[in-house]
CSV table of C-alpha atoms and ligand atoms in Angstrom, one decimal:
chain,number,residue,atom,x,y,z
O,71,ILE,CA,122.1,50.0,64.2
O,72,SER,CA,123.1,47.9,67.4
O,73,ASN,CA,121.6,45.6,70.0
O,74,ARG,CA,122.4,43.9,73.2
O,75,SER,CA,122.9,40.5,71.8
O,76,SER,CA,125.5,38.7,74.0
O,77,GLY,CA,126.1,35.6,71.6
O,78,LYS,CA,124.9,33.1,74.3
O,79,MET,CA,122.3,31.5,72.2
O,80,GLY,CA,124.7,31.1,69.2
O,81,VAL,CA,127.4,29.6,71.4
O,82,ALA,CA,124.8,27.3,73.1
O,83,LEU,CA,123.8,26.1,69.6
O,84,ALA,CA,127.6,25.7,68.5
O,85,GLN,CA,128.3,23.6,71.6
O,86,ALA,CA,125.1,21.3,71.5
O,87,ALA,CA,125.9,20.7,67.9
O,88,HIS,CA,129.5,19.9,68.5
O,89,SER,CA,128.6,17.6,71.5
O,90,ARG,CA,126.5,15.7,69.1
O,91,GLY,CA,129.4,15.0,66.7
O,92,ALA,CA,128.7,17.8,64.2
O,93,SER,CA,131.5,19.6,62.4
O,94,VAL,CA,130.8,23.2,63.5
O,95,THR,CA,131.6,26.6,62.3
O,96,LEU,CA,130.4,29.6,64.4
O,97,VAL,CA,130.5,32.9,62.7
O,98,HIS,CA,130.0,35.2,65.3
O,99,GLY,CA,129.9,39.1,66.3
O,100,PRO,CA,130.9,40.3,69.7
O,101,LEU,CA,130.6,37.6,72.3
O,102,THR,CA,130.3,37.9,76.1
O,103,VAL,CA,130.8,34.1,76.8
O,104,ALA,CA,133.9,31.9,75.8
O,105,LEU,CA,134.0,30.1,72.4
O,106,PRO,CA,133.0,26.4,73.1
O,107,ASN,CA,136.0,24.1,72.6
O,108,GLY,CA,136.3,22.2,69.2
O,109,VAL,CA,134.4,24.7,67.4
O,110,SER,CA,136.0,26.6,64.2
O,111,ALA,CA,135.3,30.5,64.8
O,112,VAL,CA,135.0,33.2,62.2
O,113,PRO,CA,134.6,36.6,64.0
O,114,VAL,CA,133.0,39.3,62.1
O,115,THR,CA,132.1,43.0,62.9
O,116,THR,CA,129.4,44.0,60.5
O,117,ALA,CA,126.4,42.3,58.6
O,118,LEU,CA,128.3,42.6,55.5
O,119,SER,CA,131.3,40.7,56.8
O,120,MET,CA,129.0,38.1,58.2
O,121,LEU,CA,127.4,37.9,54.7
O,122,ASP,CA,131.0,37.2,53.3
O,123,ALA,CA,131.5,34.6,56.0
O,124,LEU,CA,128.4,32.9,55.2
O,125,GLU,CA,129.0,32.8,51.5
O,126,ALA,CA,132.1,31.1,52.1
O,127,GLN,CA,130.9,28.4,54.6
O,128,LEU,CA,127.4,27.8,53.1
O,129,PRO,CA,128.3,25.7,50.0
O,130,HIS,CA,129.9,23.0,52.6
O,131,ALA,CA,127.1,23.3,55.3
O,132,ASP,CA,124.3,20.8,56.0
O,133,VAL,CA,122.5,23.3,58.4
O,134,LEU,CA,122.5,26.8,59.0
O,135,LEU,CA,121.1,28.1,62.4
O,136,MET,CA,120.9,31.8,62.5
O,137,ALA,CA,120.7,33.2,65.8
O,138,ALA,CA,122.4,36.3,65.1
O,139,ALA,CA,120.7,39.6,65.7
O,140,VAL,CA,121.9,41.2,62.5
O,141,GLY,CA,121.5,45.0,62.4
O,142,ASP,CA,118.9,45.9,59.7
O,143,PHE,CA,120.4,49.4,58.8
O,144,ARG,CA,123.9,50.7,58.7
O,145,PRO,CA,125.3,54.2,58.5
O,146,LYS,CA,125.8,55.2,54.9
O,147,THR,CA,129.2,56.6,55.4
O,148,VAL,CA,131.9,55.8,57.9
O,149,ALA,CA,134.2,58.6,58.9
O,150,SER,CA,137.8,58.2,58.2
O,151,GLN,CA,139.1,60.6,60.7
O,152,LYS,CA,137.5,61.7,64.2
O,153,ILE,CA,134.6,63.9,63.9
O,154,LYS,CA,135.4,67.1,65.5
O,155,LYS,CA,132.9,68.6,67.9
O,156,GLY,CA,130.9,71.5,66.0
O,157,LEU,CA,131.2,69.9,62.6
O,158,GLU,CA,129.0,66.8,63.3
O,159,LYS,CA,125.7,66.6,61.5
O,160,GLU,CA,122.6,66.0,63.8
O,161,SER,CA,121.5,63.0,61.9
O,162,LEU,CA,122.9,59.8,60.6
O,163,THR,CA,121.9,58.6,56.9
O,164,LEU,CA,121.2,55.0,57.2
O,165,VAL,CA,121.0,52.3,54.3
O,166,ALA,CA,119.3,48.8,54.8
O,167,ASN,CA,121.6,46.0,55.1
O,168,PRO,CA,121.2,42.9,52.8
O,169,ASP,CA,119.0,40.1,54.7
O,170,LEU,CA,121.5,37.4,55.0
O,171,LEU,CA,119.1,34.4,55.1
O,172,MET,CA,117.5,35.7,51.9
O,173,SER,CA,120.7,36.6,50.0
O,174,THR,CA,122.5,33.3,50.9
O,175,LYS,CA,119.3,31.1,50.0
O,176,ALA,CA,120.3,29.9,46.6
O,177,LEU,CA,124.0,29.1,47.6
O,178,ASN,CA,123.0,25.7,49.0
O,179,PRO,CA,119.4,24.7,48.4
O,180,ALA,CA,119.9,21.5,50.4
O,181,CYS,CA,121.2,23.1,53.4
O,182,VAL,CA,118.6,23.1,56.3
O,183,ARG,CA,117.8,26.7,57.2
O,184,VAL,CA,116.7,27.7,60.6
O,185,GLY,CA,116.0,31.2,61.6
O,186,PHE,CA,115.3,33.0,65.0
O,187,ALA,CA,112.5,35.7,65.3
O,188,ALA,CA,113.0,38.1,68.1
O,189,GLU,CA,109.4,39.6,68.7
O,190,THR,CA,107.9,41.6,71.4
O,191,GLN,CA,104.4,41.2,70.3
O,192,HIS,CA,102.1,38.8,67.9
O,193,VAL,CA,105.1,36.6,68.3
O,194,GLU,CA,103.7,33.5,66.7
O,195,GLN,CA,102.2,35.4,63.9
O,196,TYR,CA,105.2,37.6,63.1
O,197,ALA,CA,107.5,34.4,63.2
O,198,ALA,CA,105.1,32.4,61.0
O,199,GLU,CA,105.5,35.2,58.3
O,200,LYS,CA,109.2,35.4,58.6
O,201,LEU,CA,109.3,31.6,58.1
O,202,LYS,CA,107.3,31.9,54.9
O,203,ARG,CA,109.0,34.9,53.6
O,204,LYS,CA,112.5,33.8,54.3
O,205,GLY,CA,111.6,30.2,53.0
O,206,LEU,CA,113.0,28.5,56.2
O,207,ARG,CA,112.6,25.0,57.3
O,208,LEU,CA,112.3,25.8,61.0
O,209,MET,CA,111.8,29.2,62.8
O,210,VAL,CA,112.6,29.6,66.5
O,211,ALA,CA,110.1,32.4,67.8
O,212,ASN,CA,111.7,34.3,70.8
O,213,ASP,CA,109.4,36.5,73.0
O,214,VAL,CA,112.1,39.0,73.8
O,215,SER,CA,109.7,41.1,75.9
O,216,GLN,CA,110.3,38.8,78.9
O,217,LYS,CA,113.0,39.4,81.2
O,218,ASP,CA,114.0,35.7,81.7
O,219,ALA,CA,114.1,35.0,77.7
O,220,GLY,CA,116.1,36.7,74.7
O,221,PHE,CA,118.7,38.8,74.9
O,222,GLN,CA,121.7,38.4,77.6
O,223,VAL,CA,119.9,36.1,80.0
O,224,ASP,CA,121.2,32.4,80.5
O,225,THR,CA,117.5,31.0,79.8
O,226,ASN,CA,115.2,31.2,76.8
O,227,ARG,CA,111.7,30.3,76.1
O,228,VAL,CA,110.8,29.6,72.5
O,229,THR,CA,108.2,28.5,70.1
O,230,LEU,CA,109.3,26.3,67.1
O,231,LEU,CA,107.3,26.7,63.8
O,232,ASP,CA,107.7,24.8,60.6
O,233,GLY,CA,104.6,25.5,58.8
O,234,LYS,CA,102.7,22.9,60.1
O,235,ARG,CA,103.1,22.1,63.8
O,236,VAL,CA,103.7,24.8,66.6
O,237,GLN,CA,105.6,23.6,69.6
O,238,LEU,CA,105.8,25.6,72.5
O,239,LEU,CA,108.9,25.0,74.6
O,240,PRO,CA,109.1,25.8,78.3
O,241,LEU,CA,111.7,28.2,80.2
O,242,MET,CA,115.1,26.2,79.8
O,243,SER,CA,118.6,27.1,79.7
O,244,LYS,CA,119.9,28.1,76.4
O,245,LEU,CA,122.0,24.8,76.1
O,246,ASP,CA,118.7,22.7,76.7
O,247,THR,CA,116.8,25.2,74.2
O,248,ALA,CA,119.5,24.5,71.8
O,249,HIS,CA,119.4,20.6,72.3
O,250,ALA,CA,115.7,20.9,71.8
O,251,ILE,CA,116.1,22.8,68.6
O,252,LEU,CA,118.7,20.3,67.2
O,253,ASP,CA,116.2,17.5,68.1
O,254,ARG,CA,113.8,19.1,65.5
O,255,VAL,CA,116.7,19.9,63.0
O,256,LEU,CA,117.5,16.0,63.0
O,257,GLY,CA,114.1,15.3,61.7
O,258,LEU,CA,114.7,17.7,58.8
O,259,LEU,CA,118.0,16.0,57.8
O,260,PRO,CA,118.1,13.4,54.9
O,261,ARG,CA,118.6,10.0,56.6
O,262,ASN,CA,122.2,9.5,55.6
O,263,ARG,CA,123.3,13.0,57.0
O,264,LYS,CA,122.2,12.3,60.4
O,265,PRO,CA,125.4,12.4,62.8
O,266,ARG,CA,123.9,9.9,65.0
K,542,LIG,O1,122.9,36.6,71.9
K,542,LIG,P1,121.8,36.4,73.0
K,542,LIG,O2,122.1,37.4,74.2
K,542,LIG,O3,121.8,34.9,73.7
K,542,LIG,O4,120.4,36.6,72.4
K,542,LIG,C1,119.9,35.6,71.7
K,542,LIG,C2,118.9,36.3,70.6
K,542,LIG,C3,117.8,37.0,71.2
K,542,LIG,C4,119.6,37.4,69.8
K,542,LIG,C5,118.5,35.3,69.7
K,542,LIG,O5,117.7,34.0,70.5
K,542,LIG,C6,117.2,35.6,68.7
K,542,LIG,O6,116.2,36.0,68.9
K,542,LIG,N1,118.0,35.9,67.5
K,542,LIG,C7,117.3,36.6,66.4
K,542,LIG,C8,117.2,38.1,66.5
K,542,LIG,C9,116.8,38.7,65.2
K,542,LIG,O7,117.5,39.6,64.9
K,542,LIG,O8,115.7,38.4,64.6
K,542,LIG,P2,115.0,39.3,63.6
K,542,LIG,O9,113.4,39.1,63.7
K,542,LIG,O10,115.5,40.5,63.4
K,542,LIG,O11,115.4,38.5,62.3
K,542,LIG,C10,114.9,37.2,61.9
K,542,LIG,C11,115.9,36.1,61.2
K,542,LIG,O12,116.7,36.9,60.1
K,542,LIG,C12,117.1,35.9,62.2
K,542,LIG,O13,117.4,34.4,62.1
K,542,LIG,C13,118.4,36.6,61.9
K,542,LIG,O14,119.4,36.2,62.0
K,542,LIG,C14,118.0,37.0,60.3
K,542,LIG,N2,118.3,38.1,59.7
K,542,LIG,C15,118.2,39.4,60.3
K,542,LIG,C16,118.4,40.5,59.7
K,542,LIG,C17,119.3,40.5,58.4
K,542,LIG,N3,119.9,41.7,58.0
K,542,LIG,N4,119.6,39.3,57.9
K,542,LIG,C18,119.2,38.3,58.6
K,542,LIG,O15,119.6,37.1,57.9
């Protein structure tokens, strides 16, 4: 239902893209770091409100970088009043959230869609499967079993997959990781859309 994502990777991507001259909109959940200057921010609190924000932004976007750790499930009902002790049920009924990458796929077919895959085992294999299933141009595979990579920390160690080539990147700051991802994204943009 929830996870310990800090928003650091998403903020680093926004900062790196802005520093390269891109016009950036950061659709974000709770953040533990400051918003970068010059970036337009759309705060959201649920997967469904993130979907609404993406539907509004995507038609105008050249690139979607999806670093958010979106919850796969949500409680079926939300209590309108405080649940009193003794009356609570012992289990929560969950329903599946929509997959945002899949749900927004048809909105702008020209948009270069980049996903992240947080995995703890068979990282490359699972990331390659998600790349294909979600119809993405690039997948950033994140081994979140390592203490110095993934959730909350300032560094990351990722592998980039595009269906043909597998590029292992060393341990780097999240900002340097973001720039390495953007270097690959530049190669996927039509020539006349490259910011520089
Ligand atoms: O925020 P930090 O603390 O810096 O941590 C960064 C990070 C570990 C969250 C980030 O680097 C990362 O790996 N993000 C993806 C985490 C994740 O949810 O992966 P996933 O394997 O569940 O999802 C695969 C892709 O589908 C992701 O691009 C995700 O945004 C997307 N997704 C997932 C669920 C959903 N309902 N809709 C989606 O679009």
